[in-house]
Amino acid sequence: MAAPPLTLGSASPRRLELLAQIGISPQQIVPAEIDETPLRNELPRRYVQRMAREKTQALAGMGSGAVLCADTTVVAGRRILGKPADAREAAEFLRLLSGRRHLVLTAIALGHAGRLQERLVETVIRFRPLTAMEIDDYLACGEWQGKAGAYAVQGRAGAFVLWMRGSYSGVVGLPLAETATLLAGIGIRGKAE
Protein backbone atom coordinates (compact mmCIF):
# COMPACT_ATOMS: atom_id res chain seq x y z
CA MET A 1 0.00 0.00 0.00
CA ALA A 2 1.41 3.38 -1.00
CA ALA A 3 1.66 5.86 1.82
CA PRO A 4 -0.72 8.81 1.45
CA PRO A 5 0.67 12.34 1.68
CA LEU A 6 0.52 13.65 5.25
CA THR A 7 -0.68 17.07 6.38
CA LEU A 8 0.23 18.11 9.89
CA GLY A 9 -2.55 20.35 11.18
CA SER A 10 -0.47 22.29 13.67
CA ALA A 11 1.58 25.46 13.99
CA SER A 12 3.65 23.84 16.75
CA PRO A 13 7.33 23.45 15.89
CA ARG A 14 7.53 20.88 18.69
CA ARG A 15 5.10 18.55 16.92
CA LEU A 16 7.10 18.80 13.73
CA GLU A 17 10.32 18.01 15.66
CA LEU A 18 8.66 15.04 17.35
CA LEU A 19 7.54 13.61 14.00
CA ALA A 20 11.10 14.04 12.72
CA GLN A 21 12.34 11.96 15.69
CA ILE A 22 10.44 8.99 14.28
CA GLY A 23 11.51 9.69 10.71
CA ILE A 24 8.27 11.20 9.47
CA SER A 25 8.18 14.39 7.46
CA PRO A 26 4.74 15.75 6.54
CA GLN A 27 4.26 16.95 2.97
CA GLN A 28 2.56 20.09 4.26
CA ILE A 29 1.88 21.94 7.49
CA VAL A 30 -1.43 23.76 7.76
CA PRO A 31 -2.53 25.06 11.16
CA ALA A 32 -6.21 24.42 11.81
CA GLU A 33 -8.03 27.58 12.78
CA ILE A 34 -10.86 26.68 15.17
CA ASP A 35 -12.44 28.15 18.28
CA GLU A 36 -10.64 26.52 21.20
CA THR A 37 -12.99 27.80 23.91
CA PRO A 38 -14.18 25.00 26.23
CA LEU A 39 -17.94 24.44 26.22
CA ARG A 40 -19.85 25.17 29.39
CA ASN A 41 -19.31 22.30 31.89
CA GLU A 42 -17.14 20.42 29.37
CA LEU A 43 -14.91 17.88 31.05
CA PRO A 44 -11.17 18.03 30.21
CA ARG A 45 -10.94 14.67 28.41
CA ARG A 46 -13.92 15.46 26.20
CA TYR A 47 -12.57 18.94 25.55
CA VAL A 48 -9.12 17.84 24.35
CA GLN A 49 -10.61 15.06 22.20
CA ARG A 50 -13.08 17.49 20.65
CA MET A 51 -10.28 19.94 19.86
CA ALA A 52 -8.17 17.32 18.03
CA ARG A 53 -11.24 16.04 16.17
CA GLU A 54 -12.43 19.53 15.14
CA LYS A 55 -8.96 20.49 13.93
CA THR A 56 -8.84 17.38 11.76
CA GLN A 57 -12.35 17.95 10.44
CA ALA A 58 -11.51 21.59 9.62
CA LEU A 59 -8.73 20.35 7.33
CA ALA A 60 -10.59 17.34 5.91
CA GLY A 61 -10.99 18.92 2.47
CA MET A 62 -7.21 19.08 1.90
CA GLY A 63 -7.29 16.34 -0.74
CA SER A 64 -6.80 12.59 -0.74
CA GLY A 65 -4.05 12.50 1.86
CA ALA A 66 -4.07 12.05 5.60
CA VAL A 67 -4.47 14.81 8.18
CA LEU A 68 -2.89 14.52 11.62
CA CYS A 69 -3.90 16.90 14.40
CA ALA A 70 -3.37 16.98 18.13
CA ASP A 71 -4.33 19.01 21.16
CA THR A 72 -2.67 19.14 24.56
CA THR A 73 -4.07 20.56 27.76
CA VAL A 74 -3.06 20.61 31.40
CA VAL A 75 -5.65 19.74 34.03
CA ALA A 76 -5.59 20.66 37.71
CA GLY A 77 -8.53 18.96 39.40
CA ARG A 78 -11.27 19.53 36.84
CA ARG A 79 -9.88 22.85 35.70
CA ILE A 80 -8.55 23.10 32.14
CA LEU A 81 -5.33 25.13 32.03
CA GLY A 82 -4.92 26.06 28.39
CA LYS A 83 -2.50 28.60 26.97
CA PRO A 84 -2.35 31.57 29.36
CA ALA A 85 -3.52 34.90 28.00
CA ASP A 86 -0.78 36.86 29.76
CA ALA A 87 1.97 36.68 32.40
CA ARG A 88 -0.53 37.23 35.22
CA GLU A 89 -2.54 34.17 34.20
CA ALA A 90 0.68 32.17 33.64
CA ALA A 91 1.77 33.00 37.21
CA GLU A 92 -1.65 31.89 38.49
CA PHE A 93 -1.29 28.55 36.66
CA LEU A 94 2.23 27.94 38.00
CA ARG A 95 1.17 28.74 41.58
CA LEU A 96 -1.73 26.31 41.16
CA LEU A 97 0.58 23.53 39.89
CA SER A 98 3.29 24.16 42.49
CA GLY A 99 3.82 21.20 44.81
CA ARG A 100 0.99 19.12 43.39
CA ARG A 101 0.08 16.50 40.85
CA HIS A 102 -1.66 17.40 37.65
CA LEU A 103 -2.70 15.70 34.46
CA VAL A 104 -1.53 16.40 30.92
CA LEU A 105 -3.93 15.19 28.25
CA THR A 106 -2.98 14.94 24.60
CA ALA A 107 -5.53 13.82 22.04
CA ILE A 108 -4.51 12.90 18.52
CA ALA A 109 -6.82 12.55 15.53
CA LEU A 110 -5.93 11.11 12.15
CA GLY A 111 -8.27 11.63 9.23
CA HIS A 112 -7.83 9.52 6.10
CA ALA A 113 -10.13 8.09 3.42
CA GLY A 114 -13.27 9.34 5.16
CA ARG A 115 -12.32 7.75 8.50
CA LEU A 116 -11.25 9.39 11.72
CA GLN A 117 -9.07 7.54 14.21
CA GLU A 118 -8.47 9.01 17.65
CA ARG A 119 -6.31 8.35 20.70
CA LEU A 120 -6.15 10.01 24.10
CA VAL A 121 -2.94 9.85 26.12
CA GLU A 122 -2.82 10.78 29.80
CA THR A 123 0.31 11.64 31.75
CA VAL A 124 0.47 12.43 35.46
CA ILE A 125 3.13 14.92 36.59
CA ARG A 126 4.06 16.14 40.04
CA PHE A 127 5.75 19.52 40.40
CA ARG A 128 7.96 20.29 43.35
CA PRO A 129 6.97 23.37 45.37
CA LEU A 130 7.97 26.51 43.47
CA THR A 131 9.14 29.71 45.11
CA ALA A 132 7.83 33.10 44.06
CA MET A 133 11.30 33.90 42.70
CA GLU A 134 11.35 30.72 40.58
CA ILE A 135 7.95 31.59 39.13
CA ASP A 136 9.07 35.17 38.40
CA ASP A 137 12.29 33.94 36.75
CA TYR A 138 10.36 31.46 34.63
CA LEU A 139 7.90 34.13 33.52
CA ALA A 140 10.79 36.44 32.64
CA CYS A 141 12.34 33.84 30.30
CA GLY A 142 9.10 33.85 28.23
CA GLU A 143 9.04 30.08 27.75
CA TRP A 144 5.48 29.92 29.13
CA GLN A 145 4.00 31.78 26.15
CA GLY A 146 1.78 29.64 23.95
CA LYS A 147 2.11 26.60 26.23
CA ALA A 148 -0.77 24.75 27.87
CA GLY A 149 -0.50 25.07 31.64
CA ALA A 150 2.08 27.87 31.16
CA TYR A 151 5.10 25.58 30.97
CA ALA A 152 7.30 23.61 28.57
CA VAL A 153 8.52 20.37 30.15
CA GLN A 154 11.26 20.10 27.49
CA GLY A 155 12.70 23.43 28.62
CA ARG A 156 13.48 25.11 31.92
CA ALA A 157 10.30 23.78 33.52
CA GLY A 158 11.81 20.30 33.37
CA ALA A 159 13.49 21.31 36.65
CA PHE A 160 10.04 21.65 38.25
CA VAL A 161 9.13 17.98 37.68
CA LEU A 162 9.59 15.61 40.63
CA TRP A 163 8.14 12.65 38.74
CA MET A 164 6.10 11.75 35.70
CA ARG A 165 4.00 8.70 34.84
CA GLY A 166 3.05 8.40 31.20
CA SER A 167 4.23 9.76 27.88
CA TYR A 168 6.96 12.41 27.91
CA SER A 169 6.43 13.10 24.20
CA GLY A 170 2.70 13.43 24.90
CA VAL A 171 3.44 16.22 27.38
CA VAL A 172 5.64 17.94 24.79
CA GLY A 173 2.68 17.75 22.38
CA LEU A 174 2.56 14.51 20.39
CA PRO A 175 2.61 11.00 21.93
CA LEU A 176 4.99 9.21 19.59
CA ALA A 177 4.09 5.56 20.25
CA GLU A 178 0.41 6.14 19.56
CA THR A 179 1.09 8.46 16.62
CA ALA A 180 3.50 6.01 14.97
CA THR A 181 0.96 3.19 15.36
CA LEU A 182 -1.89 5.22 13.82
CA LEU A 183 0.29 6.37 10.91
CA ALA A 184 1.67 2.87 10.25
CA GLY A 185 -1.93 1.66 10.00
CA ILE A 186 -2.38 3.77 6.86
CA GLY A 187 1.06 3.02 5.44
CA ILE A 188 3.05 5.99 6.76
CA ARG A 189 6.25 4.81 8.38
CA GLY A 190 9.40 6.60 9.43
CA LYS A 191 12.23 6.73 6.95
CA ALA A 192 15.86 6.22 7.89
CA GLU A 193 17.93 9.36 7.38
mmCIF file of C-alpha atoms in Angstrom:
data_model
loop_
_atom_site.group_PDB
_atom_site.id
_atom_site.type_symbol
_atom_site.label_atom_id
_atom_site.label_comp_id
_atom_site.label_asym_id
_atom_site.label_seq_id
_atom_site.Cartn_x
_atom_site.Cartn_y
_atom_site.Cartn_z
ATOM 1 C CA MET A 1 0.000 0.000 0.000
ATOM 2 C CA ALA A 2 1.407 3.383 -1.001
ATOM 3 C CA ALA A 3 1.661 5.864 1.821
ATOM 4 C CA PRO A 4 -0.724 8.809 1.447
ATOM 5 C CA PRO A 5 0.669 12.343 1.677
ATOM 6 C CA LEU A 6 0.518 13.651 5.252
ATOM 7 C CA THR A 7 -0.682 17.073 6.376
ATOM 8 C CA LEU A 8 0.229 18.114 9.895
ATOM 9 C CA GLY A 9 -2.546 20.348 11.176
ATOM 10 C CA SER A 10 -0.466 22.288 13.672
ATOM 11 C CA ALA A 11 1.578 25.461 13.986
ATOM 12 C CA SER A 12 3.651 23.838 16.752
ATOM 13 C CA PRO A 13 7.331 23.453 15.887
ATOM 14 C CA ARG A 14 7.527 20.876 18.691
ATOM 15 C CA ARG A 15 5.096 18.546 16.922
ATOM 16 C CA LEU A 16 7.103 18.795 13.726
ATOM 17 C CA GLU A 17 10.315 18.012 15.663
ATOM 18 C CA LEU A 18 8.659 15.036 17.354
ATOM 19 C CA LEU A 19 7.541 13.606 13.999
ATOM 20 C CA ALA A 20 11.103 14.041 12.722
ATOM 21 C CA GLN A 21 12.338 11.965 15.685
ATOM 22 C CA ILE A 22 10.441 8.991 14.284
ATOM 23 C CA GLY A 23 11.513 9.688 10.707
ATOM 24 C CA ILE A 24 8.266 11.197 9.472
ATOM 25 C CA SER A 25 8.181 14.389 7.459
ATOM 26 C CA PRO A 26 4.739 15.745 6.537
ATOM 27 C CA GLN A 27 4.264 16.948 2.973
ATOM 28 C CA GLN A 28 2.559 20.088 4.259
ATOM 29 C CA ILE A 29 1.881 21.937 7.492
ATOM 30 C CA VAL A 30 -1.430 23.758 7.762
ATOM 31 C CA PRO A 31 -2.532 25.058 11.156
ATOM 32 C CA ALA A 32 -6.212 24.418 11.810
ATOM 33 C CA GLU A 33 -8.030 27.580 12.781
ATOM 34 C CA ILE A 34 -10.859 26.685 15.167
ATOM 35 C CA ASP A 35 -12.441 28.149 18.276
ATOM 36 C CA GLU A 36 -10.644 26.517 21.203
ATOM 37 C CA THR A 37 -12.988 27.796 23.910
ATOM 38 C CA PRO A 38 -14.182 25.005 26.233
ATOM 39 C CA LEU A 39 -17.938 24.444 26.221
ATOM 40 C CA ARG A 40 -19.850 25.168 29.393
ATOM 41 C CA ASN A 41 -19.312 22.296 31.894
ATOM 42 C CA GLU A 42 -17.141 20.423 29.366
ATOM 43 C CA LEU A 43 -14.908 17.880 31.051
ATOM 44 C CA PRO A 44 -11.172 18.032 30.208
ATOM 45 C CA ARG A 45 -10.942 14.666 28.405
ATOM 46 C CA ARG A 46 -13.916 15.461 26.201
ATOM 47 C CA TYR A 47 -12.566 18.944 25.551
ATOM 48 C CA VAL A 48 -9.124 17.837 24.351
ATOM 49 C CA GLN A 49 -10.614 15.057 22.202
ATOM 50 C CA ARG A 50 -13.084 17.494 20.648
ATOM 51 C CA MET A 51 -10.276 19.945 19.863
ATOM 52 C CA ALA A 52 -8.169 17.320 18.034
ATOM 53 C CA ARG A 53 -11.238 16.040 16.172
ATOM 54 C CA GLU A 54 -12.433 19.528 15.139
ATOM 55 C CA LYS A 55 -8.956 20.491 13.931
ATOM 56 C CA THR A 56 -8.835 17.376 11.758
ATOM 57 C CA GLN A 57 -12.354 17.954 10.441
ATOM 58 C CA ALA A 58 -11.514 21.590 9.624
ATOM 59 C CA LEU A 59 -8.727 20.350 7.335
ATOM 60 C CA ALA A 60 -10.587 17.336 5.906
ATOM 61 C CA GLY A 61 -10.991 18.924 2.472
ATOM 62 C CA MET A 62 -7.213 19.083 1.900
ATOM 63 C CA GLY A 63 -7.291 16.341 -0.745
ATOM 64 C CA SER A 64 -6.804 12.592 -0.740
ATOM 65 C CA GLY A 65 -4.051 12.499 1.857
ATOM 66 C CA ALA A 66 -4.069 12.045 5.600
ATOM 67 C CA VAL A 67 -4.473 14.813 8.185
ATOM 68 C CA LEU A 68 -2.892 14.519 11.625
ATOM 69 C CA CYS A 69 -3.905 16.905 14.402
ATOM 70 C CA ALA A 70 -3.367 16.977 18.133
ATOM 71 C CA ASP A 71 -4.328 19.005 21.158
ATOM 72 C CA THR A 72 -2.666 19.141 24.556
ATOM 73 C CA THR A 73 -4.065 20.562 27.756
ATOM 74 C CA VAL A 74 -3.062 20.610 31.397
ATOM 75 C CA VAL A 75 -5.647 19.745 34.027
ATOM 76 C CA ALA A 76 -5.593 20.660 37.712
ATOM 77 C CA GLY A 77 -8.528 18.957 39.404
ATOM 78 C CA ARG A 78 -11.271 19.527 36.841
ATOM 79 C CA ARG A 79 -9.884 22.854 35.699
ATOM 80 C CA ILE A 80 -8.553 23.104 32.144
ATOM 81 C CA LEU A 81 -5.328 25.126 32.026
ATOM 82 C CA GLY A 82 -4.916 26.061 28.393
ATOM 83 C CA LYS A 83 -2.504 28.599 26.969
ATOM 84 C CA PRO A 84 -2.348 31.567 29.362
ATOM 85 C CA ALA A 85 -3.524 34.901 28.000
ATOM 86 C CA ASP A 86 -0.784 36.860 29.758
ATOM 87 C CA ALA A 87 1.969 36.679 32.397
ATOM 88 C CA ARG A 88 -0.527 37.231 35.219
ATOM 89 C CA GLU A 89 -2.539 34.171 34.205
ATOM 90 C CA ALA A 90 0.678 32.172 33.643
ATOM 91 C CA ALA A 91 1.768 32.995 37.211
ATOM 92 C CA GLU A 92 -1.646 31.886 38.489
ATOM 93 C CA PHE A 93 -1.289 28.548 36.663
ATOM 94 C CA LEU A 94 2.226 27.943 37.998
ATOM 95 C CA ARG A 95 1.170 28.744 41.581
ATOM 96 C CA LEU A 96 -1.728 26.311 41.160
ATOM 97 C CA LEU A 97 0.580 23.529 39.894
ATOM 98 C CA SER A 98 3.292 24.163 42.494
ATOM 99 C CA GLY A 99 3.817 21.202 44.813
ATOM 100 C CA ARG A 100 0.994 19.125 43.389
ATOM 101 C CA ARG A 101 0.076 16.498 40.852
ATOM 102 C CA HIS A 102 -1.658 17.400 37.647
ATOM 103 C CA LEU A 103 -2.703 15.698 34.463
ATOM 104 C CA VAL A 104 -1.525 16.400 30.920
ATOM 105 C CA LEU A 105 -3.927 15.190 28.253
ATOM 106 C CA THR A 106 -2.977 14.937 24.600
ATOM 107 C CA ALA A 107 -5.533 13.823 22.041
ATOM 108 C CA ILE A 108 -4.508 12.898 18.515
ATOM 109 C CA ALA A 109 -6.824 12.549 15.535
ATOM 110 C CA LEU A 110 -5.927 11.110 12.151
ATOM 111 C CA GLY A 111 -8.267 11.629 9.225
ATOM 112 C CA HIS A 112 -7.835 9.520 6.100
ATOM 113 C CA ALA A 113 -10.130 8.089 3.424
ATOM 114 C CA GLY A 114 -13.267 9.345 5.155
ATOM 115 C CA ARG A 115 -12.316 7.748 8.495
ATOM 116 C CA LEU A 116 -11.252 9.391 11.719
ATOM 117 C CA GLN A 117 -9.070 7.544 14.210
ATOM 118 C CA GLU A 118 -8.475 9.008 17.647
ATOM 119 C CA ARG A 119 -6.309 8.345 20.700
ATOM 120 C CA LEU A 120 -6.150 10.011 24.102
ATOM 121 C CA VAL A 121 -2.939 9.848 26.120
ATOM 122 C CA GLU A 122 -2.822 10.783 29.802
ATOM 123 C CA THR A 123 0.313 11.639 31.754
ATOM 124 C CA VAL A 124 0.470 12.428 35.464
ATOM 125 C CA ILE A 125 3.129 14.917 36.592
ATOM 126 C CA ARG A 126 4.061 16.145 40.042
ATOM 127 C CA PHE A 127 5.751 19.518 40.397
ATOM 128 C CA ARG A 128 7.964 20.293 43.349
ATOM 129 C CA PRO A 129 6.974 23.371 45.373
ATOM 130 C CA LEU A 130 7.970 26.506 43.468
ATOM 131 C CA THR A 131 9.138 29.713 45.114
ATOM 132 C CA ALA A 132 7.827 33.104 44.062
ATOM 133 C CA MET A 133 11.299 33.899 42.700
ATOM 134 C CA GLU A 134 11.345 30.724 40.585
ATOM 135 C CA ILE A 135 7.954 31.587 39.125
ATOM 136 C CA ASP A 136 9.070 35.174 38.403
ATOM 137 C CA ASP A 137 12.289 33.935 36.752
ATOM 138 C CA TYR A 138 10.355 31.457 34.629
ATOM 139 C CA LEU A 139 7.902 34.126 33.523
ATOM 140 C CA ALA A 140 10.794 36.440 32.640
ATOM 141 C CA CYS A 141 12.335 33.841 30.304
ATOM 142 C CA GLY A 142 9.101 33.851 28.234
ATOM 143 C CA GLU A 143 9.040 30.082 27.754
ATOM 144 C CA TRP A 144 5.479 29.922 29.129
ATOM 145 C CA GLN A 145 4.002 31.781 26.153
ATOM 146 C CA GLY A 146 1.780 29.639 23.952
ATOM 147 C CA LYS A 147 2.114 26.601 26.231
ATOM 148 C CA ALA A 148 -0.770 24.745 27.866
ATOM 149 C CA GLY A 149 -0.501 25.074 31.636
ATOM 150 C CA ALA A 150 2.082 27.866 31.157
ATOM 151 C CA TYR A 151 5.102 25.578 30.967
ATOM 152 C CA ALA A 152 7.300 23.614 28.568
ATOM 153 C CA VAL A 153 8.518 20.366 30.152
ATOM 154 C CA GLN A 154 11.255 20.100 27.495
ATOM 155 C CA GLY A 155 12.700 23.431 28.616
ATOM 156 C CA ARG A 156 13.480 25.106 31.924
ATOM 157 C CA ALA A 157 10.298 23.782 33.518
ATOM 158 C CA GLY A 158 11.812 20.304 33.368
ATOM 159 C CA ALA A 159 13.493 21.307 36.645
ATOM 160 C CA PHE A 160 10.039 21.650 38.255
ATOM 161 C CA VAL A 161 9.126 17.981 37.679
ATOM 162 C CA LEU A 162 9.589 15.608 40.634
ATOM 163 C CA TRP A 163 8.140 12.653 38.739
ATOM 164 C CA MET A 164 6.104 11.748 35.700
ATOM 165 C CA ARG A 165 4.002 8.698 34.837
ATOM 166 C CA GLY A 166 3.055 8.403 31.205
ATOM 167 C CA SER A 167 4.226 9.765 27.879
ATOM 168 C CA TYR A 168 6.964 12.409 27.913
ATOM 169 C CA SER A 169 6.430 13.104 24.199
ATOM 170 C CA GLY A 170 2.697 13.427 24.904
ATOM 171 C CA VAL A 171 3.442 16.215 27.380
ATOM 172 C CA VAL A 172 5.638 17.937 24.785
ATOM 173 C CA GLY A 173 2.678 17.752 22.380
ATOM 174 C CA LEU A 174 2.555 14.510 20.394
ATOM 175 C CA PRO A 175 2.609 10.997 21.932
ATOM 176 C CA LEU A 176 4.986 9.209 19.586
ATOM 177 C CA ALA A 177 4.095 5.560 20.247
ATOM 178 C CA GLU A 178 0.405 6.140 19.563
ATOM 179 C CA THR A 179 1.086 8.465 16.619
ATOM 180 C CA ALA A 180 3.496 6.006 14.968
ATOM 181 C CA THR A 181 0.955 3.194 15.364
ATOM 182 C CA LEU A 182 -1.885 5.217 13.819
ATOM 183 C CA LEU A 183 0.293 6.375 10.912
ATOM 184 C CA ALA A 184 1.670 2.872 10.247
ATOM 185 C CA GLY A 185 -1.935 1.658 9.996
ATOM 186 C CA ILE A 186 -2.383 3.770 6.860
ATOM 187 C CA GLY A 187 1.063 3.020 5.442
ATOM 188 C CA ILE A 188 3.052 5.990 6.758
ATOM 189 C CA ARG A 189 6.254 4.811 8.382
ATOM 190 C CA GLY A 190 9.403 6.602 9.433
ATOM 191 C CA LYS A 191 12.228 6.728 6.950
ATOM 192 C CA ALA A 192 15.860 6.224 7.891
ATOM 193 C CA GLU A 193 17.926 9.359 7.377
#
